[in-house]
Coordinates of C-alpha atoms in Angstrom, one line a residue:
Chain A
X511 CA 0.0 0.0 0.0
X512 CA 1.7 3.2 -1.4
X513 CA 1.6 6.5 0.5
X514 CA 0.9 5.5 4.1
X515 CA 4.0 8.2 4.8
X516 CA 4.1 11.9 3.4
X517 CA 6.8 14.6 3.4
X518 CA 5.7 17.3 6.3
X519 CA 6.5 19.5 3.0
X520 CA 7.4 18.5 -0.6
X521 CA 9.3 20.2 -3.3
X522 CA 5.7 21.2 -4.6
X523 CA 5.6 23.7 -1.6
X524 CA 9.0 25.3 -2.4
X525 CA 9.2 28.4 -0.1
X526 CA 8.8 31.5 -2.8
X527 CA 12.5 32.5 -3.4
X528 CA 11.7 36.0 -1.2
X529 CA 10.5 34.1 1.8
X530 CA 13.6 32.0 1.3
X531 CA 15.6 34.9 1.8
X532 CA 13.7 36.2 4.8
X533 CA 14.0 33.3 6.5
X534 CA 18.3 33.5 5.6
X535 CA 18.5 36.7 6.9
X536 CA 16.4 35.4 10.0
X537 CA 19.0 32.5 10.9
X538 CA 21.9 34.7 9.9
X539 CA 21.0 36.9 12.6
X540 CA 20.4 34.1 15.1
X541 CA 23.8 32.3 14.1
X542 CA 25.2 36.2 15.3
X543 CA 23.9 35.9 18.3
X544 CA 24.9 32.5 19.1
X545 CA 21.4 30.5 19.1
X546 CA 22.5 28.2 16.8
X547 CA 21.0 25.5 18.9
X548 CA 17.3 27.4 18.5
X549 CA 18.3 27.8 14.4
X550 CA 18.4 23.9 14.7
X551 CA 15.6 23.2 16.3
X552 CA 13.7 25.0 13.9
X553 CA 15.1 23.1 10.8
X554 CA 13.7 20.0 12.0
X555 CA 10.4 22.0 10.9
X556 CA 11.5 23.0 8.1
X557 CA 10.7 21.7 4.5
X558 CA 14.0 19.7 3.0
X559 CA 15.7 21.0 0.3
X560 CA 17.0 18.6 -1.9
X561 CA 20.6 18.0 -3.2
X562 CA 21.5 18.7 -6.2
X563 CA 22.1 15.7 -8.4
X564 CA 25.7 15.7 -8.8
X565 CA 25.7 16.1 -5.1
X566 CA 23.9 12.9 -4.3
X567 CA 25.7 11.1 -8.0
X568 CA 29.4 12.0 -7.2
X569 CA 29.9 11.8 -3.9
X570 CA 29.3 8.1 -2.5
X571 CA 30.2 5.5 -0.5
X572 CA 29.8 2.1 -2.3
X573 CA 33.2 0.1 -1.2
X574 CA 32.7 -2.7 -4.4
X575 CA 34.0 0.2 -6.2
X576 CA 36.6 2.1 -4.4
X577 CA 36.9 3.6 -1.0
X578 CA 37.7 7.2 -2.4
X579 CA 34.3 9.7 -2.6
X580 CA 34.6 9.5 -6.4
X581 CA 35.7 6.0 -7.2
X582 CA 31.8 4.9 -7.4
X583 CA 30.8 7.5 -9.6
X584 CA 33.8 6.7 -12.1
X585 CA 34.0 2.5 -11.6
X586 CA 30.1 1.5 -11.2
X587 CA 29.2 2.1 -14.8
X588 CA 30.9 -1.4 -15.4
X589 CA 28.0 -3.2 -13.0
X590 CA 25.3 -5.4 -15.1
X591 CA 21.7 -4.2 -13.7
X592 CA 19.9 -5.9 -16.3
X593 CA 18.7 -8.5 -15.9
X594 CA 18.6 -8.6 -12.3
X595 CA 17.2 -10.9 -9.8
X596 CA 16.2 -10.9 -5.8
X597 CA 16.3 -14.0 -3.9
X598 CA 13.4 -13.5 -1.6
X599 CA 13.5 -16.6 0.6
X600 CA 13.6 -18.0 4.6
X601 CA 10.5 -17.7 6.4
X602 CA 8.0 -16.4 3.6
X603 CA 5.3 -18.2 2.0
X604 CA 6.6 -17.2 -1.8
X605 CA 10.2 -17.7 -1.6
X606 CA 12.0 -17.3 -5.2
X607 CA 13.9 -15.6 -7.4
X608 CA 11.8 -12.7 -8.1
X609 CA 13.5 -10.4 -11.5
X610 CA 13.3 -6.5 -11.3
X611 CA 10.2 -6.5 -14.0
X612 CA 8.2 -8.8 -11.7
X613 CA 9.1 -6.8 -8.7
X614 CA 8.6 -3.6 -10.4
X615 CA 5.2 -4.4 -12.0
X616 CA 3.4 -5.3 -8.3
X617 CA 4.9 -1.9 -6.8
X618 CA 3.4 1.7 -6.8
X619 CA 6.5 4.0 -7.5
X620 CA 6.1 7.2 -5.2
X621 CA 8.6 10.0 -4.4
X622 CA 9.9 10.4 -1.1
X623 CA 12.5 13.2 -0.3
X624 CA 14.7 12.2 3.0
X625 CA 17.3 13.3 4.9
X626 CA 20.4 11.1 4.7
X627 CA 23.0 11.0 7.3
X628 CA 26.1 9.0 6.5
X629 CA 28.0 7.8 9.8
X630 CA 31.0 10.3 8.7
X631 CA 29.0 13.1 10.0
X632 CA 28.2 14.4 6.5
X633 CA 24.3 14.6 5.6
X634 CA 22.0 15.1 2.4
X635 CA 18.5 15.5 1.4
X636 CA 17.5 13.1 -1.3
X637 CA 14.9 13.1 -3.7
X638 CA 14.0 9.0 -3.9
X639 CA 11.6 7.0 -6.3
X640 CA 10.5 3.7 -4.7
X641 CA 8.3 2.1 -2.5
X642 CA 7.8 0.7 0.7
X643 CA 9.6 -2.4 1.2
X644 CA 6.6 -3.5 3.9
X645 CA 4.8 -3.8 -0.1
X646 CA 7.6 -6.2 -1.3
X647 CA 7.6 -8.6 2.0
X648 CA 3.6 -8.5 2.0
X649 CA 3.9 -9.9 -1.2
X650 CA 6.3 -12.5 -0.1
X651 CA 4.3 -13.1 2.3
X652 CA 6.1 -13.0 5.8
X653 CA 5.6 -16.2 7.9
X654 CA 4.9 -15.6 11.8
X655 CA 8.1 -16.9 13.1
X656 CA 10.4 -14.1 11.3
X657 CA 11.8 -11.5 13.4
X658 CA 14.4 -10.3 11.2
X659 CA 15.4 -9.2 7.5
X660 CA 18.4 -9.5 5.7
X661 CA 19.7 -8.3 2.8
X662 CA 22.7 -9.4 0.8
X663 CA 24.4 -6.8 -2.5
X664 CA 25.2 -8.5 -5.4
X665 CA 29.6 -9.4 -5.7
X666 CA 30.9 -9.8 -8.6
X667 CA 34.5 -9.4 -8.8
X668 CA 34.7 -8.9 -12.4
X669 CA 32.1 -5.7 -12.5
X670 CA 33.4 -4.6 -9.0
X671 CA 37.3 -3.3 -8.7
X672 CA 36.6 -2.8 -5.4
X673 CA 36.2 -6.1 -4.1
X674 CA 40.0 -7.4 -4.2
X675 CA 40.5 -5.6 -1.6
X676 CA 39.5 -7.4 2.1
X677 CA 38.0 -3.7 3.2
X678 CA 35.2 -5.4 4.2
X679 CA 34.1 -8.9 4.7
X680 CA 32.8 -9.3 1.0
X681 CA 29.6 -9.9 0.2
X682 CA 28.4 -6.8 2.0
X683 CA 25.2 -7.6 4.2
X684 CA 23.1 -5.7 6.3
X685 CA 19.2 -6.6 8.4
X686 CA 16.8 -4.8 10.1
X687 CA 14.6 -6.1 12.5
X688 CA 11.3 -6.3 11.2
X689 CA 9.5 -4.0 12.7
X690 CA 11.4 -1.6 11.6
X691 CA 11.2 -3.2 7.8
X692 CA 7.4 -3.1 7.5
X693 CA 8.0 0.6 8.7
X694 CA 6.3 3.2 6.5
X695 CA 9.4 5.2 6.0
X696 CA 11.4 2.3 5.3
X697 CA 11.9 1.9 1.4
X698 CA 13.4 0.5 -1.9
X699 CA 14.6 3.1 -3.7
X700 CA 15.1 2.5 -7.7
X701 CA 15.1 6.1 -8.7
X702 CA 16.3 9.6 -7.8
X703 CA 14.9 12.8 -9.3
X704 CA 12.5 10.9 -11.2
X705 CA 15.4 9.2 -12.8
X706 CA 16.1 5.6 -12.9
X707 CA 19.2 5.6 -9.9
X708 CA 22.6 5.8 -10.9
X709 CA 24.8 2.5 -10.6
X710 CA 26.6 4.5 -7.8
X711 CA 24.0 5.0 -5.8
X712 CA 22.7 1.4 -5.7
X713 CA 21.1 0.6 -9.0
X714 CA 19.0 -0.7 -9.9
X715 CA 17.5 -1.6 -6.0
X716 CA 18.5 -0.1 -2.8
X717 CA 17.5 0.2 0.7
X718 CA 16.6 3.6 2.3
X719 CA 16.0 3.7 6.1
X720 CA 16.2 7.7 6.8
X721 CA 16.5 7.5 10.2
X722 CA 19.6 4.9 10.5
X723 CA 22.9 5.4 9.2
X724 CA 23.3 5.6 5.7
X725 CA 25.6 2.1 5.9
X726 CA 22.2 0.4 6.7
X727 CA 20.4 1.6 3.8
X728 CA 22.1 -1.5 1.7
X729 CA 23.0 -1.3 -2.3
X730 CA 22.1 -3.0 -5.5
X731 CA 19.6 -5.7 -3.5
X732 CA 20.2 -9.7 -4.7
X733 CA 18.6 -11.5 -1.7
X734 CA 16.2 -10.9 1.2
X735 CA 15.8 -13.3 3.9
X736 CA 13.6 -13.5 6.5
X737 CA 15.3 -14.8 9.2
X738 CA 14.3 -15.6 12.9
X739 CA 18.0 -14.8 14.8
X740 CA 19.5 -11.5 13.9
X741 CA 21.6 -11.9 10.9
X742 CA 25.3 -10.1 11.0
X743 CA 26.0 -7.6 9.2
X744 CA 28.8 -6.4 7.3
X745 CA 30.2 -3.2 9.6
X746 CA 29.5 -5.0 12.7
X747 CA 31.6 -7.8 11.7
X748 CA 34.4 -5.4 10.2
X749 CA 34.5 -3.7 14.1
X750 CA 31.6 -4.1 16.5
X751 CA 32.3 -1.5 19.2
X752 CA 32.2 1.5 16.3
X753 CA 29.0 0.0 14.4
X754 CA 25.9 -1.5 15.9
X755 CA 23.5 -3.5 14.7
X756 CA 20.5 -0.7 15.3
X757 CA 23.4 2.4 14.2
X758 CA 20.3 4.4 14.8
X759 CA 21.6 8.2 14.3
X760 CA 22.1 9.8 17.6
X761 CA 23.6 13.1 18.1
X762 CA 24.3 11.8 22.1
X763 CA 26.2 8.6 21.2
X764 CA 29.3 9.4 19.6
X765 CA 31.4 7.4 17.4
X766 CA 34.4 6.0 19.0
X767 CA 36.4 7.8 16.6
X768 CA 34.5 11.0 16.2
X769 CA 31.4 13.2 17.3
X770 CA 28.0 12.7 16.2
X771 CA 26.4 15.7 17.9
X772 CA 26.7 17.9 14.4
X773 CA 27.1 17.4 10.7
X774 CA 28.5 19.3 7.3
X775 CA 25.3 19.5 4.7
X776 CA 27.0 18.4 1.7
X777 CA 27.8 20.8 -1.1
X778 CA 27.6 24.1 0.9
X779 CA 31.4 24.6 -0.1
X780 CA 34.5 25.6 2.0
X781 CA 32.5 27.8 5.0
X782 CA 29.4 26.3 5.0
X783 CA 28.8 25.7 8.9
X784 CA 28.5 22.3 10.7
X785 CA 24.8 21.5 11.5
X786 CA 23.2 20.2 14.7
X787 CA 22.5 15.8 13.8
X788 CA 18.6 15.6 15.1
X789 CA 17.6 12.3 16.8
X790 CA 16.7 9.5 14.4
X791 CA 17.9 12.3 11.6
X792 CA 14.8 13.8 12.4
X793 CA 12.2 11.1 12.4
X794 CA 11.4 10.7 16.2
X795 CA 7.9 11.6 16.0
X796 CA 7.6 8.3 13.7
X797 CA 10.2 5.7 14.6
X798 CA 11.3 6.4 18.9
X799 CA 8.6 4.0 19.8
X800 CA 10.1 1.1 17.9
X801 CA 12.8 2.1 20.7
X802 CA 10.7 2.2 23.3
X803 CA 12.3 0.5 26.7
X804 CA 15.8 0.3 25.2
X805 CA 19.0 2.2 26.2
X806 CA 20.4 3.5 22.6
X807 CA 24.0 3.6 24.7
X808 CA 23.8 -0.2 24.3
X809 CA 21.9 -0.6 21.7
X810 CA 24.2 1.4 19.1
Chain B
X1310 CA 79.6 7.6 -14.2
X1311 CA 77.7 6.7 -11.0
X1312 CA 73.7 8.6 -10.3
X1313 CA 75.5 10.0 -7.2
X1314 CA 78.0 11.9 -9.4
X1315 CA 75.4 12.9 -11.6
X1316 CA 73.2 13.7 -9.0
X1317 CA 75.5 15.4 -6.3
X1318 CA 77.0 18.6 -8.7
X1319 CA 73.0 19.0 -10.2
X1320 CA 72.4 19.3 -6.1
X1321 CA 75.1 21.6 -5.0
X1322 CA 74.1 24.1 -7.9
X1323 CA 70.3 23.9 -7.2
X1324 CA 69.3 26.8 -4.5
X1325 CA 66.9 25.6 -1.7
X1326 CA 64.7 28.3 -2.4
X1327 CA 63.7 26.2 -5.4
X1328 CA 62.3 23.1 -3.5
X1329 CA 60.2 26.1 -1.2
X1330 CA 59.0 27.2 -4.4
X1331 CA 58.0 24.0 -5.8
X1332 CA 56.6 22.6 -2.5
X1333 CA 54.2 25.6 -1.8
X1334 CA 52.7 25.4 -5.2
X1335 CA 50.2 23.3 -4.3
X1336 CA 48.5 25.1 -1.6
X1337 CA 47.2 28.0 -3.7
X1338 CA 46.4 24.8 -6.3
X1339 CA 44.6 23.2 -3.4
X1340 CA 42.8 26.1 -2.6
X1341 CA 41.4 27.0 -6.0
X1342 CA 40.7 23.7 -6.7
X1343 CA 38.6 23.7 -3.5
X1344 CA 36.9 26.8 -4.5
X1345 CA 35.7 25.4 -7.9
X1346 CA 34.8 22.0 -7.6
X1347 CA 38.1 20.3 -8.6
X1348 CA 38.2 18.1 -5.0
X1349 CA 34.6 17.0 -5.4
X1350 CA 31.4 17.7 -3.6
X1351 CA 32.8 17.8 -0.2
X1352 CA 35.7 20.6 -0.1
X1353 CA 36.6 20.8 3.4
X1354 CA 37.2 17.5 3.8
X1355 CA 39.0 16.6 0.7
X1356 CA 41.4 19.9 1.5
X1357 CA 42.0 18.7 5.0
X1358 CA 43.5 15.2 3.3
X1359 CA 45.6 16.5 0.9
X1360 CA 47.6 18.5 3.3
X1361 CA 47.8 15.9 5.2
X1362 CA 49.1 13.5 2.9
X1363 CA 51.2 16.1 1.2
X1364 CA 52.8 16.6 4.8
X1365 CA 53.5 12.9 5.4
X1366 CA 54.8 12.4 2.0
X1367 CA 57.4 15.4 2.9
X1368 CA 57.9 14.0 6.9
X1369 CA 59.3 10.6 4.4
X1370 CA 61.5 12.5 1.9
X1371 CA 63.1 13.6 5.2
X1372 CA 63.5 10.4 5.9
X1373 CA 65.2 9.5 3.3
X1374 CA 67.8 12.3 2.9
X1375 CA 70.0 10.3 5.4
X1376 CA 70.1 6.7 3.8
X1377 CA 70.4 8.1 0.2
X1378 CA 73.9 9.3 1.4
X1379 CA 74.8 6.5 3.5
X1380 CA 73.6 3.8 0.9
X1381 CA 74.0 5.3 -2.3
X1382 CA 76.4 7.8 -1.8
X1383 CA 73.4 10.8 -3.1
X1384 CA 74.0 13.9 -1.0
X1385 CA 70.9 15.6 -0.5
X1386 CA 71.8 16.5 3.0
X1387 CA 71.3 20.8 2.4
X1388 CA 67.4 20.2 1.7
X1389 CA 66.7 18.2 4.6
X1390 CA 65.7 21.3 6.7
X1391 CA 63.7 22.6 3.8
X1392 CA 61.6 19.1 3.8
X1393 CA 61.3 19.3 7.4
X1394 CA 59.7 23.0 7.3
X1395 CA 57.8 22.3 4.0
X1396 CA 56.3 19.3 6.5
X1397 CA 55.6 21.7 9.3
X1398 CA 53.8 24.1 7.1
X1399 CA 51.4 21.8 5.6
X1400 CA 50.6 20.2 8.9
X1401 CA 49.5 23.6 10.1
X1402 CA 47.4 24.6 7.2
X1403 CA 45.8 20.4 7.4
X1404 CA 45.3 22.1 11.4
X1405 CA 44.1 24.7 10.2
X1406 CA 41.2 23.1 7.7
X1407 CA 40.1 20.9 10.4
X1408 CA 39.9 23.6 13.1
X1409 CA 38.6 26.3 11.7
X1410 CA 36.7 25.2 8.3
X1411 CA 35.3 21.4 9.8
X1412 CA 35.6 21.1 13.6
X1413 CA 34.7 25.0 13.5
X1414 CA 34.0 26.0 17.2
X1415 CA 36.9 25.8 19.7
X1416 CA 35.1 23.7 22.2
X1417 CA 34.7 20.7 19.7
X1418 CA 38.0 21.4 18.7
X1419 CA 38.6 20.5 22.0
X1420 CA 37.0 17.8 23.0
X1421 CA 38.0 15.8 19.5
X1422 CA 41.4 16.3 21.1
X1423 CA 40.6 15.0 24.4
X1424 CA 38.2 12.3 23.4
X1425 CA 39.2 10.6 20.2
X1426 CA 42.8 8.8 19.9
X1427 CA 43.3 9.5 16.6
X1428 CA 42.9 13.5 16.8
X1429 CA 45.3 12.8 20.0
X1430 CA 47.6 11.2 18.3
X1431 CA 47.6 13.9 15.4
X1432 CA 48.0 16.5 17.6
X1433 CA 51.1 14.5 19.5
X1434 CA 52.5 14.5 16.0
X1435 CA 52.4 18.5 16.1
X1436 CA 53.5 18.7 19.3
X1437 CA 56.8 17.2 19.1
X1438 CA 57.3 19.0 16.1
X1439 CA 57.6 22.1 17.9
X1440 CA 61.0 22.0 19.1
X1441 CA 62.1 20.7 15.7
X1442 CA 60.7 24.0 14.2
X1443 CA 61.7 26.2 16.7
X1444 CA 65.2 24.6 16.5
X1445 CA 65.5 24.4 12.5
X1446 CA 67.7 27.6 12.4
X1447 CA 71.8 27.7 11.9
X1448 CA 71.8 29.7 15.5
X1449 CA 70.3 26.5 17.2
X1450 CA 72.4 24.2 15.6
X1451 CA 75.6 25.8 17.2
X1452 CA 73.9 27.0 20.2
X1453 CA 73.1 23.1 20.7
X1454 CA 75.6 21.6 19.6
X1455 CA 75.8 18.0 19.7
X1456 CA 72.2 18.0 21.6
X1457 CA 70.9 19.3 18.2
X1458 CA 71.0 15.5 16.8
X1459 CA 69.0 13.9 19.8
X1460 CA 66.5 16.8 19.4
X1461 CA 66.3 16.1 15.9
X1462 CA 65.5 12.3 16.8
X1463 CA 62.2 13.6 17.6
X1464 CA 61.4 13.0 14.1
X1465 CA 61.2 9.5 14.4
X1466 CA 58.1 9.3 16.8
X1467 CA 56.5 12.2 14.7
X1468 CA 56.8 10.1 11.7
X1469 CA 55.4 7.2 13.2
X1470 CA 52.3 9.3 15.0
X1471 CA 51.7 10.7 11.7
X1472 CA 51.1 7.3 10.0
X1473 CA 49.3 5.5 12.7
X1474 CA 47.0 8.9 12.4
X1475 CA 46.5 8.5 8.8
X1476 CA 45.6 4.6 9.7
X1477 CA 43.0 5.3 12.7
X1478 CA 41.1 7.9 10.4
X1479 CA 40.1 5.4 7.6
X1480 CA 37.2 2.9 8.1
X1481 CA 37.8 -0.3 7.6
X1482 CA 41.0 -2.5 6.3
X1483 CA 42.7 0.0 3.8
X1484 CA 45.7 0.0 2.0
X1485 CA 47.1 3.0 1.2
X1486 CA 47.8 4.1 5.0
X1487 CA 49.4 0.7 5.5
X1488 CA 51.6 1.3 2.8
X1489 CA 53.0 4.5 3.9
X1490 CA 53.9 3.2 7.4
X1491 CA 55.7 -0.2 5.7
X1492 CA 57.8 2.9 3.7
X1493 CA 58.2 4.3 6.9
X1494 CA 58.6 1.2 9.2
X1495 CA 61.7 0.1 6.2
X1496 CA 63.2 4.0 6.7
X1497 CA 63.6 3.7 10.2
X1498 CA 64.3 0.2 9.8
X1499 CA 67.8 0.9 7.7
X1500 CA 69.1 3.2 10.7
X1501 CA 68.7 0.0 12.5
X1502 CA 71.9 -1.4 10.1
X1503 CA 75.2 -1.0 12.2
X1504 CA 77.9 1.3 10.3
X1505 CA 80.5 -1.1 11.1
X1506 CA 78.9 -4.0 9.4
X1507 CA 79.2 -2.0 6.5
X1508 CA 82.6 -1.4 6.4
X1509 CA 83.2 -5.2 7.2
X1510 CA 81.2 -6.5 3.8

């Protein structure tokens, strides 16, 4: 079922370009005086801005094809997304190889623009086309005894430079619990600005969970399981005490390594200043009760 | 004719000014580049890396002024303290980047120094190049005397905080920083070689 979730604001109610400035000069003033914690508190209110598409195309993360910013954008074209096939299998009542048409055909395609916070401490707003992943697994049909999703990206050494390298545990993996998979906000992005997505960005089926770190939000999809134990997943296996299985964002519970109390917007150049990190990224209102009862200083 | 005796006359007539020159060219490169897009969508932290790699890449020339002459007889030895401040110089301006343009507010500056080993262990790195600046002057050199060489031996740890820095930053197993401290792990390693034994073969 498409469009259970909506956008407090979409890019159809872009602020008129003189309110836009108002609004600048407004938060200029407050950054003078120091209540930059009040300007922040107020952009969780705000309507997102998105990116701008070279933004989100050029500067990724996707290890199978380099560990450098730009290496996706300038290796991935070599990956094969067509044909493509997900394994849907485990504790489902249609287990299979389903191809992308299949998959494609049974979904409603609906835009959803989301904030995306990498673990780095760098953030962007993206414009996604996809649609719920509660849509897929309901047509999978989940069986009662799963408690758990995961998801497995495709390896292929000879499409993938990236992958001769032991950066990770190869193939990457990732879960969620599922709860938090039959979420609303929880999707499978296959497009950005209208656009079919870029190879670099997880063609031709990703995972987008905006309120987790963007390492969760898994790329180029070939098998789902539903699972009854937590599966492991790639980060957590690479070094457990920075990366949780939940890696919920939290500006309170700092990396090991570095702080996650603020973030740098991408693409607002050489002075652009740091920006406060909002609990779940932002999405509190809709995903803290999955939390409910658990101490997010464990449960990273 | 050996590379040493082509090399060593080509050395004597080259002025150090020259390897300042050539060394600071890429900052103002760095800068416009950051300024127009040429290090990608994300500036600050692109800049922030290249100084720092610039300024290990010159902490290992440094290194390697001393075993060119012992092992191959190339006498570099009059742009040693040009390397060493060309190093200094880009670890200030990689300082600089991450306090002022990332961290941005003194108190976070702060607490990344207290709180996360790496930025400790970068900062360590600057530290104990301090006396090596302050003392990279031909007045300090006799004023010291002899103690000038053990206060120079400071590079050694510097060089080693540097790389375990550039390790601790990256996520996950990655080469490139393990590369640079097996250069600099074999650099130190060749001081390790006895002078008599040498002499002996």
């Amino acid at each position: 079922m498409a469009h259970r979730w909506k956008n407090d604001l979409t890019r159809a109610d872009a602020t008129p370009y003189a309110a836009f400035m108002n609004r600048r000069q407004l938060m200029g003033g407050a950054l003078g005086l120091g209540l930059i914690g009040a300007a922040g508190a107020a952009r969780a209110a705000e309507e997102l801005v998105p990116n701008s598409w070279e933004d989100i195309t050029q500067y990724n993360n996707y290890y199978e094809f380099g560990t450098r910013k730009d290496d996706p954008a300038r290796n991935a074209h070599t990956l094969t997304t067509s044909p493509w096939t997900v394994k849907i299998d485990g504790l489902v009542d249609n287990p299979g190889d389903y191809s992308m048409a299949q998959i494609l055909d049974a979904m409603t395609i609906e835009e959803r623009i989301y904030r995306f916070r990498c673990v780095e401490a760098w953030s962007m707003v993206i414009p996604w086309n996809g649609f719920e992943l509660a849509d897929l697994l309901t047509m999978a049909g989940v069986q009662d005894g799963a408690k758990y999703v995961a998801f497995e990206t495709a390896l292929r050494p000879d499409e993938m430079p990236g992958v001769s390298y032991p950066v990770l545990d190869w193939p990457y993996v990732e879960g969620l619990r599922l709860d938090e998979a039959m979420h609303p906000l929880t999707m499978m992005a296959t497009g950005i600005y209208g656009k079919t997505i870029p190879n670099q960005n997880g063609a031709p089926m990703r995972l987008v969970v905006p309120w987790k770190y963007g390492f969760k939000s898994i790329k180029s999809i070939v098998r789902i399981t539903l699972t009854e134990d937590e599966p492991p997943t790639s980060w957590n296996k690479a070094n457990a005490r920075e990366y949780g299985f939940y890696s919920n964002v939290n500006p309170e519970v700092d990396h090991p390594r570095w702080s996650q109390a603020s973030e740098r917007l991408v693409g607002g150049g050489l002075f652009a200043r740091r920006q406060p990190t909002l609990m779940f990224n932002g999405y509190a209102d809709e995903v803290a009760s999955l939390y409910e009862g658990m101490d997010l200083s464990k449960f990273i | 004719m050996s590379i040493a005796d082509r090399i060593n006359p080509l050395a004597r007539k080259l002025p150090t000014w020259v390897v300042y020159v050539l060394y600071l060219l890429p900052v103002p490169v760095l800068l416009y580049m950051a300024q127009t897009g040429g290090l990608g969508r994300e500036p600050v932290k692109a800049l922030e890396h290249e100084l720092g790699e610039i300024a290990i890449q010159l902490l290992i020339i440094g290194l390697c002024i001393s075993p060119l002459r012992r092992f191959a007889g190339v006498n570099l030895l009059k742009f040693r303290r040009a390397f060493g401040i060309l190093a200094f110089v880009y670890v200030v301006l990689h300082l600089l980047v991450w306090a002022v343009l990332d961290v941005q507010t003194l108190e976070r500056v702060w607490a990344d120094i207290v709180k996360r080993p790496y930025i400790t262990v970068g900062m360590g790195a600057f530290v104990l190049m301090l006396p090596l600046i302050a003392t990279s002057n031909n007045r300090a050199v006799r004023w010291l005397g002899p103690l000038w060489r053990q206060v120079h031996l400071l590079t050694y740890p510097v060089v080693l905080l540097a790389a375990v820095h550039f390790i601790w930053v990256r996520k996950g197993f990655q080469i490139e920083p393990i590369l640079y401290l097996a250069v600099i792990g074999g650099l130190l390693a060749l001081r390790l070689i006895p002078k008599r034994a040498r002499v002996a073969a």
